Short mmCIF file of C-alpha atoms in Angstrom, two decimals:
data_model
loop_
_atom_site.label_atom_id
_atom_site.label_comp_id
_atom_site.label_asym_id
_atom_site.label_seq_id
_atom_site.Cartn_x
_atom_site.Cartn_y
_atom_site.Cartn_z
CA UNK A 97 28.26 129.56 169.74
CA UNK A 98 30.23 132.29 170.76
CA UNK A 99 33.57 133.39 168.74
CA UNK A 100 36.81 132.45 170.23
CA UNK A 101 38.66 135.45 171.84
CA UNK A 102 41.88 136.58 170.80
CA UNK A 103 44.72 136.99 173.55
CA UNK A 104 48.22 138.42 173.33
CA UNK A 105 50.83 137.63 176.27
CA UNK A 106 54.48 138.19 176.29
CA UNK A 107 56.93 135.47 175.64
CA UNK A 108 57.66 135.31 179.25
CA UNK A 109 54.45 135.67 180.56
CA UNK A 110 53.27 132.82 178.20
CA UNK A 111 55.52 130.18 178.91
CA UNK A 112 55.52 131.02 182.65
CA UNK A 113 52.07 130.12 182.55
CA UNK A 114 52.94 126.73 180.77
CA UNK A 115 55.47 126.46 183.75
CA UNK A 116 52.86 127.30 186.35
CA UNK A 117 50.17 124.75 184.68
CA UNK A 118 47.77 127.03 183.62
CA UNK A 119 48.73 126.91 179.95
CA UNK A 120 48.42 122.50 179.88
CA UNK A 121 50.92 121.10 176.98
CA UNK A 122 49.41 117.43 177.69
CA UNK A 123 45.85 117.33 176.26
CA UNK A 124 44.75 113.62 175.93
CA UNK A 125 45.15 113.35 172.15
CA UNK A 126 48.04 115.58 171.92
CA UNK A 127 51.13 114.31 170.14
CA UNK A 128 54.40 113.90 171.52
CA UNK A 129 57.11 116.48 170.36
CA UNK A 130 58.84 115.26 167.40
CA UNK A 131 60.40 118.69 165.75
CA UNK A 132 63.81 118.27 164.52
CA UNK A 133 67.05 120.37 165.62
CA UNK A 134 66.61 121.74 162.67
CA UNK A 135 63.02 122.76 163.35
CA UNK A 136 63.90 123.98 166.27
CA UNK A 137 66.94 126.24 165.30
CA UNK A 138 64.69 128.19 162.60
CA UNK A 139 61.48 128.62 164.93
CA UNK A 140 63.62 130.39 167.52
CA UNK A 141 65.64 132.49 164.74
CA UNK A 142 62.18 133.47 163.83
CA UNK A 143 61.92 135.16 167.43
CA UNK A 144 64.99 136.53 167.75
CA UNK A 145 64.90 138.53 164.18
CA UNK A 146 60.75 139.60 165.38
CA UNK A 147 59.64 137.58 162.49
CA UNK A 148 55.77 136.37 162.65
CA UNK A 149 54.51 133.23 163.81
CA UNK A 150 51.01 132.15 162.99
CA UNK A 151 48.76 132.32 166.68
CA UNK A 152 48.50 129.51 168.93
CA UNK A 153 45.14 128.01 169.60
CA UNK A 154 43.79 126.86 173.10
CA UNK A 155 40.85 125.27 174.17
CA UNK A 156 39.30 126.95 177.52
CA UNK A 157 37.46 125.04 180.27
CA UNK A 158 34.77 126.65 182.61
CA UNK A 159 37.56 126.37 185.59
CA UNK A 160 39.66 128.65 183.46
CA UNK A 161 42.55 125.76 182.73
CA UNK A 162 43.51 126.06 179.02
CA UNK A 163 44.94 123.54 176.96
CA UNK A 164 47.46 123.97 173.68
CA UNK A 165 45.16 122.89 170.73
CA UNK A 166 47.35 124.17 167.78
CA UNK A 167 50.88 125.11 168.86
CA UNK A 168 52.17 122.61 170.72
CA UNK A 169 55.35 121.81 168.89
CA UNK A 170 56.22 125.88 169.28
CA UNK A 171 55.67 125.56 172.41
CA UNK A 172 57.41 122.99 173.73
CA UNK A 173 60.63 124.20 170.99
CA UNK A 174 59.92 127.66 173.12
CA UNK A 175 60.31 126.48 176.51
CA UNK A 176 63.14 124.04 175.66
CA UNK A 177 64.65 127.06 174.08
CA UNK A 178 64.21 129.09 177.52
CA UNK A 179 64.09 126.72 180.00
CA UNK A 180 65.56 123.60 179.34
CA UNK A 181 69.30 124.59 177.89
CA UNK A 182 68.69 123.73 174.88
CA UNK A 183 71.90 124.76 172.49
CA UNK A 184 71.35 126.01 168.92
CA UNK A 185 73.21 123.73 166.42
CA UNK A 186 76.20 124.72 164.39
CA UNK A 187 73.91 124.03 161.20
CA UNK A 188 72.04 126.80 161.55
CA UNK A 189 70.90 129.03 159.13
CA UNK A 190 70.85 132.97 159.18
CA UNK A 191 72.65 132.79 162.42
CA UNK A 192 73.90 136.56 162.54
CA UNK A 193 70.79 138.40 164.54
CA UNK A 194 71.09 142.11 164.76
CA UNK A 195 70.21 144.51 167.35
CA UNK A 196 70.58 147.57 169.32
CA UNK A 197 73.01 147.97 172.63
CA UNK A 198 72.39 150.84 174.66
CA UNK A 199 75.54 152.40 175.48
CA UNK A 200 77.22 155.78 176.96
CA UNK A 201 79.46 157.83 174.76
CA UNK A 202 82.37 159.97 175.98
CA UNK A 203 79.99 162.38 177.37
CA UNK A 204 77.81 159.53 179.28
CA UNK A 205 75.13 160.64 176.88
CA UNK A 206 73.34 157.55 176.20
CA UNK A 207 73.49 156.13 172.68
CA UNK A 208 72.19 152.79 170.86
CA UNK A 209 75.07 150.66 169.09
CA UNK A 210 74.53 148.77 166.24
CA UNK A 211 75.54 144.90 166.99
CA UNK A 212 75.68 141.93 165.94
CA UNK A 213 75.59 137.93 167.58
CA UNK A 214 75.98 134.44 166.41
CA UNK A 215 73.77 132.23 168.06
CA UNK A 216 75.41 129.10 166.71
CA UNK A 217 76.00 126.99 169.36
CA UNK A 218 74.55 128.93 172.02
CA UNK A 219 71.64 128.39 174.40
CA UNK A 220 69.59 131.05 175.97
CA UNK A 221 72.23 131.73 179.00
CA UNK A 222 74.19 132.70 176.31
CA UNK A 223 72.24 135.43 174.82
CA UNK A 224 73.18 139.26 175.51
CA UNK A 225 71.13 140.63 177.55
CA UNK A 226 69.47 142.71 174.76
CA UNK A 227 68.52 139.51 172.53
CA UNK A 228 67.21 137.70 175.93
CA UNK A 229 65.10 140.85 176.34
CA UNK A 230 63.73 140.63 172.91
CA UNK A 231 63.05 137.13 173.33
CA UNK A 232 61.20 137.61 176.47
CA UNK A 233 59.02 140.28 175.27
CA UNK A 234 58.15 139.31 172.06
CA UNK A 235 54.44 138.83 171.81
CA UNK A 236 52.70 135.65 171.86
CA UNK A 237 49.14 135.86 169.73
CA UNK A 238 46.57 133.30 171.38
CA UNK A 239 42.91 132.17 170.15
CA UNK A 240 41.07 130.90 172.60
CA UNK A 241 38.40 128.78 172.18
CA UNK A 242 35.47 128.98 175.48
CA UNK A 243 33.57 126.43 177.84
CA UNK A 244 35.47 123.68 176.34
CA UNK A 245 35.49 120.44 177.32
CA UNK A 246 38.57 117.42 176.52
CA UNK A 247 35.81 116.08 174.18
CA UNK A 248 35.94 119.43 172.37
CA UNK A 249 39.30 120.05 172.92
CA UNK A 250 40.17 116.86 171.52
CA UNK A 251 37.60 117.75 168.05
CA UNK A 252 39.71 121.10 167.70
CA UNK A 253 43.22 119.06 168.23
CA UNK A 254 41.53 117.18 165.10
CA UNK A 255 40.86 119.89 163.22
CA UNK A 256 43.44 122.30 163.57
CA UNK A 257 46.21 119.50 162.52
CA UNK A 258 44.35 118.04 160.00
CA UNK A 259 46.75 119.41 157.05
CA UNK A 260 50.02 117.71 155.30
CA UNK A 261 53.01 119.49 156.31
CA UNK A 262 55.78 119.97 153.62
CA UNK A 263 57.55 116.98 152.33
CA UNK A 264 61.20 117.01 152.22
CA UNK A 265 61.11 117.93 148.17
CA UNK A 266 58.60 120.97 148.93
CA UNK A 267 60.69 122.24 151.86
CA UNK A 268 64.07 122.40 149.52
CA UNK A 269 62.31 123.77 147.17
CA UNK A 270 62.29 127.02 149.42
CA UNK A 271 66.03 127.12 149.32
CA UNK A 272 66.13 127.97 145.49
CA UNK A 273 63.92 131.03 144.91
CA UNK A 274 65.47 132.74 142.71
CA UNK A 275 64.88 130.33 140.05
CA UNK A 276 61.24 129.59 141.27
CA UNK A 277 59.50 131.09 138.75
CA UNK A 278 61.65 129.27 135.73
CA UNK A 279 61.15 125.72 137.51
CA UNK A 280 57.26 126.27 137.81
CA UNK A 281 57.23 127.72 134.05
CA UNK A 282 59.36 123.82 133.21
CA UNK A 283 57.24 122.27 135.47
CA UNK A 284 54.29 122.81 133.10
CA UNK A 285 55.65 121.74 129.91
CA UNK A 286 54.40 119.06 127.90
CA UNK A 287 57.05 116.75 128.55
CA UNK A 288 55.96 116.30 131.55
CA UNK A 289 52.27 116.06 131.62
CA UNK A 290 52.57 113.47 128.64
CA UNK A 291 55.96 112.28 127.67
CA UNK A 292 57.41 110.91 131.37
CA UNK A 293 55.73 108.57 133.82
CA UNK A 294 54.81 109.99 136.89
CA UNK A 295 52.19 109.19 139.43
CA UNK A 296 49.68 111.83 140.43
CA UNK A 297 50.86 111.75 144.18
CA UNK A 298 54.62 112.34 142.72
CA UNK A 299 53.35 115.61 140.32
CA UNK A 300 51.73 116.94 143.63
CA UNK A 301 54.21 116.23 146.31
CA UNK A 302 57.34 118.21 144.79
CA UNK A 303 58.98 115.21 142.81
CA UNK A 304 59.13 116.27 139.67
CA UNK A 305 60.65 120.16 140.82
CA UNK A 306 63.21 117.47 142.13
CA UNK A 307 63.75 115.99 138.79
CA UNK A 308 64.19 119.39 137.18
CA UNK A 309 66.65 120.47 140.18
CA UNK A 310 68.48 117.61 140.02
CA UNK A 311 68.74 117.91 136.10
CA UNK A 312 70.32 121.53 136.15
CA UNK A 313 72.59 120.41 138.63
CA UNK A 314 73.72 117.37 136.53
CA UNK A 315 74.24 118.53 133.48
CA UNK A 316 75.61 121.86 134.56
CA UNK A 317 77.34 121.40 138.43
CA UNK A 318 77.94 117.33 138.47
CA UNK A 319 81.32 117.88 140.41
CA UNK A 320 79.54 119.61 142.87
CA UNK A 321 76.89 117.02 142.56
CA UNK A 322 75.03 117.00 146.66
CA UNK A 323 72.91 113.79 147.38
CA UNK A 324 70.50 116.01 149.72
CA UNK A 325 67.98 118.21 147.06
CA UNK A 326 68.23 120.76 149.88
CA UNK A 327 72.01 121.34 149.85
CA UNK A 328 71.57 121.00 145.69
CA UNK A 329 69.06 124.17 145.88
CA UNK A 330 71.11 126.35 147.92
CA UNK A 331 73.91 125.47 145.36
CA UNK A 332 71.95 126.58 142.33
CA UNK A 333 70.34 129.65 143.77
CA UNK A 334 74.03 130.96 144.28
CA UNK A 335 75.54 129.17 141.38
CA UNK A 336 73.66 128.67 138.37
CA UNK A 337 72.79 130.93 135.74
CA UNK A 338 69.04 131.21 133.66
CA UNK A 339 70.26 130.18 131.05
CA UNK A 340 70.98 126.73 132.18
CA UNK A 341 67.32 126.12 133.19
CA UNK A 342 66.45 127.71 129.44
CA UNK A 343 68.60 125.37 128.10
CA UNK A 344 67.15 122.46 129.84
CA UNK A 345 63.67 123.79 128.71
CA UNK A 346 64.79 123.99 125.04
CA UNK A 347 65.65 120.01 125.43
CA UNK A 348 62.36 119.65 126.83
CA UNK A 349 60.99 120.93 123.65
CA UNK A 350 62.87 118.67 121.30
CA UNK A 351 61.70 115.67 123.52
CA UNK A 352 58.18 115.90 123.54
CA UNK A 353 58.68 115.20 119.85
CA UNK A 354 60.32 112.16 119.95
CA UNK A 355 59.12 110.43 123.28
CA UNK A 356 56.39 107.66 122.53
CA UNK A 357 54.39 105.78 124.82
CA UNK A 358 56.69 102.75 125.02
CA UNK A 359 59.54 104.28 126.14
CA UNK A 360 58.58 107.54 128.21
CA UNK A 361 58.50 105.27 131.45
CA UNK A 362 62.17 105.80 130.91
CA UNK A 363 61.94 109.31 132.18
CA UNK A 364 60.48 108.38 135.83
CA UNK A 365 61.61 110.05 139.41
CA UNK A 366 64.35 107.95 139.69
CA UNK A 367 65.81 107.93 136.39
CA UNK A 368 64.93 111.00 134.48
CA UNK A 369 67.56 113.45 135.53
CA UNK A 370 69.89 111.39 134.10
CA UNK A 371 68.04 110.67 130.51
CA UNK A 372 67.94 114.88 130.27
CA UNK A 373 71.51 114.87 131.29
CA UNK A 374 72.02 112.35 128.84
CA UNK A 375 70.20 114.19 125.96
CA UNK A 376 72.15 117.22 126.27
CA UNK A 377 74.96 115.80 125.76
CA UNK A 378 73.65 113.63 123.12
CA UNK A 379 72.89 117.30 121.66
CA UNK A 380 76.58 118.17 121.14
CA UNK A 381 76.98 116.05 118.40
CA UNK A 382 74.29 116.95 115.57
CA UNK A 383 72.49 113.67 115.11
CA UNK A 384 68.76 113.75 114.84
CA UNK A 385 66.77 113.69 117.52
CA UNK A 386 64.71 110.55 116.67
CA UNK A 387 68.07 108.83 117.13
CA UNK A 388 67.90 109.32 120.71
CA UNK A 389 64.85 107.65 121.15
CA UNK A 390 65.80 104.86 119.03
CA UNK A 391 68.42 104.40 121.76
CA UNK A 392 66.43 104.91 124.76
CA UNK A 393 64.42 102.12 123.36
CA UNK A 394 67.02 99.34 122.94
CA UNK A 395 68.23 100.78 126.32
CA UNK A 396 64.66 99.31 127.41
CA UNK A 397 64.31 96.54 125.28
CA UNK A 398 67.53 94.66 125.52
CA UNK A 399 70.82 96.95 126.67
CA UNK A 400 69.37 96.94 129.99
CA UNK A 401 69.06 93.59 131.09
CA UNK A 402 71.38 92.02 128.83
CA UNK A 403 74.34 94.30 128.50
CA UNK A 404 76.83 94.57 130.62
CA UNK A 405 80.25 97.07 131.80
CA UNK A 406 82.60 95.56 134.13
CA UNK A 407 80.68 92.88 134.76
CA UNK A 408 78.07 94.75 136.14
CA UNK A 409 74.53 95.53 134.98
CA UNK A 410 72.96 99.23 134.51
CA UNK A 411 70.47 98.64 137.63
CA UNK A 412 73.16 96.68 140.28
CA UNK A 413 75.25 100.04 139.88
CA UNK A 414 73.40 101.11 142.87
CA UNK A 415 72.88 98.27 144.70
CA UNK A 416 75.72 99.15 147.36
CA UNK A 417 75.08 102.67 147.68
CA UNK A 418 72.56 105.12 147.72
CA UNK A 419 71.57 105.99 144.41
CA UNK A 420 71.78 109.92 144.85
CA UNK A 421 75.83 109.42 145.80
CA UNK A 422 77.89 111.44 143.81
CA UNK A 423 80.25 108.47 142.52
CA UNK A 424 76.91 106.18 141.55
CA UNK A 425 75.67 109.00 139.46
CA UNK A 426 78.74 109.72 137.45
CA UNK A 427 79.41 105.99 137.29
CA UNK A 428 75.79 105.73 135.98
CA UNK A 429 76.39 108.57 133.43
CA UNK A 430 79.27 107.05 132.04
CA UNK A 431 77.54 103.41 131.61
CA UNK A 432 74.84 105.23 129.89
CA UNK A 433 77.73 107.16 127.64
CA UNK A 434 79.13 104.19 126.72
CA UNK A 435 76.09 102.56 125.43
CA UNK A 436 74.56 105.34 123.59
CA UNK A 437 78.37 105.65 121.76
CA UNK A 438 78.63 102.29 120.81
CA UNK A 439 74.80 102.86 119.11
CA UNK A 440 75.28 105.21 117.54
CA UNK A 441 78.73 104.16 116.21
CA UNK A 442 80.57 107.12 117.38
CA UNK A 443 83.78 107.13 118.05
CA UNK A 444 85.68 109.26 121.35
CA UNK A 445 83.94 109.76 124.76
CA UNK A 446 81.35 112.55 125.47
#
């Protein structure tokens, strides 16, 4: 079998031959576009700063008609972008594109201007004429696969797609690089590979870099507590400081001591960021360690289910709200405050 060829068209040249039907959008077992704006807004930011995008793949029959195999989401987010008025969104990131303007000086020597445009809100009409020439000629990498026909087309479709995109948790996890490298060295502590109860799926789907995320930002930020993990990343990586993820890995440490089997289901995706908020502050007032887990387990055993604050019970806190709101998690904190103080016979709030 011969080696698909590689094929390299303009931007306008490409989707003008979507336009014209001999680039086909609509193979049989294609799926229908579902990006988001958001999506959307990013993939065409990509073009207009002359980032890369990965090639698109079509399938080739003998009559020369070609058919998107692997692309068809850029594609469509390209000619909506181009042809169909589609308006970038006000929540837009890295909306400031740069670029050169050709201009004539005093002297009507021509000279190249260094400018600048915000493409919130705007569509393609709305592009100088510099950025719309950018767009137009930025280049398109195709692989083409040969004497296809839709059964092959549809076995490449299959084949090409057949990978997990990123899950909400991975994708935030992108918006807090700078502290990347101290959440993955966490990530691998003890604590969590045998003191905390977490299925396989969550360990490989981004949970627990949620837990650790949402942690930092608890114990450090908690009035400027954000339900979406996102919006918390983008906080931290401009916010925090190292030595509030060290100090949430020395806890860590002091845990893995302590936590037994019969109460380390405690310290699940739901619940654990508040347990390690908890714990720090537990730290603040010298008591051993072993005391905390003393009161994690009549938290489990008995405080639970049978104790209650305002007449209202640990786990119907939530039961109104969504349990990442900022006013359910402080209101949670304090309930959890209260009890450990009243264990531990100490006097005063935290």
């Amino acid at each position: 079998m011969a080696r698909p060829r590689k094929q390299t068209y303009t931007m306008s040249m490409y989707l003008d031959k979507i336009k014209d039907g001999d680039i086909c959008n609509e193979a049989d077992v294609q799926r229908h576009f579902v990006w988001t704006k958001e999506q959307i807004n990013e993939f065409i930011v990509t073009i207009l700063t002359e980032d890369y995008i990965p090639p698109i793949i079509l399938g080739e029959e003998n009559s020369s008609q070609l058919y998107i195999v692997d692309g068809g989401q850029r594609s469509c987010a390209l000619n909506w972008f181009r042809n169909g008025n589609y308006r970038i969104t006000a929540s837009v990131e890295n909306s400031i594109i740069y670029y050169k303007k050709k201009v004539k000086d005093k002297n009507e020597t021509i000279v190249w201007k260094d400018c600048m445009y915000d493409v919130k809100n705007k569509t393609y009409d709305n592009l100088p004429i510099e950025l719309k020439k950018k767009f137009n000629e930025y280049q398109i990498e195709t692989v083409i696969h040969e004497h296809c026909d839709m059964h092959k087309i549809s076995r490449y479709i299959k084949r090409y797609n057949n990978h997990s995109p990123m899950n909400t948790n991975q994708k935030a996890f992108t918006y807090i690089d700078k502290f990347a490298k101290y959440i993955r060295t966490i990530l691998n502590h003890k604590f969590f590979l045998d003191c905390s109860n977490y299925t396989e799926a969550e360990k490989v789907k981004g949970t627990v870099e949620r837990v650790i995320i949402e942690a930092v930002m608890c114990t450090n930020h908690l009035e400027q507590w954000k339900k979406s993990t996102k919006k918390i990343c983008s906080y931290l990586n401009a916010n925090a400081a190292k030595g509030e993820f060290e100090n949430l890995l020395k806890n860590l440490y002091r845990l893995e001591h302590i936590i037994t089997k019969d109460v380390k289901d405690i310290f699940n995706s739901k619940d654990s960021f508040l347990f390690l908020t908890l714990f720090d502050k537990f730290t603040t007032y010298g008591i051993e360690d072993i005391q905390f887990a003393e009161f994690l387990r009549e938290f489990k055993n008995n405080l639970r289910e049978n104790k209650q604050i305002n007449n209202v019970f640990f786990d119907e806190i939530d039961k109104n709200k969504g349990t990442k709101d900022k006013q359910v998690i402080i209101s949670k904190l304090q309930f959890l405050e209260t009890l450990m103080l009243e264990f531990l016979d100490i006097d005063g709030t935290l």
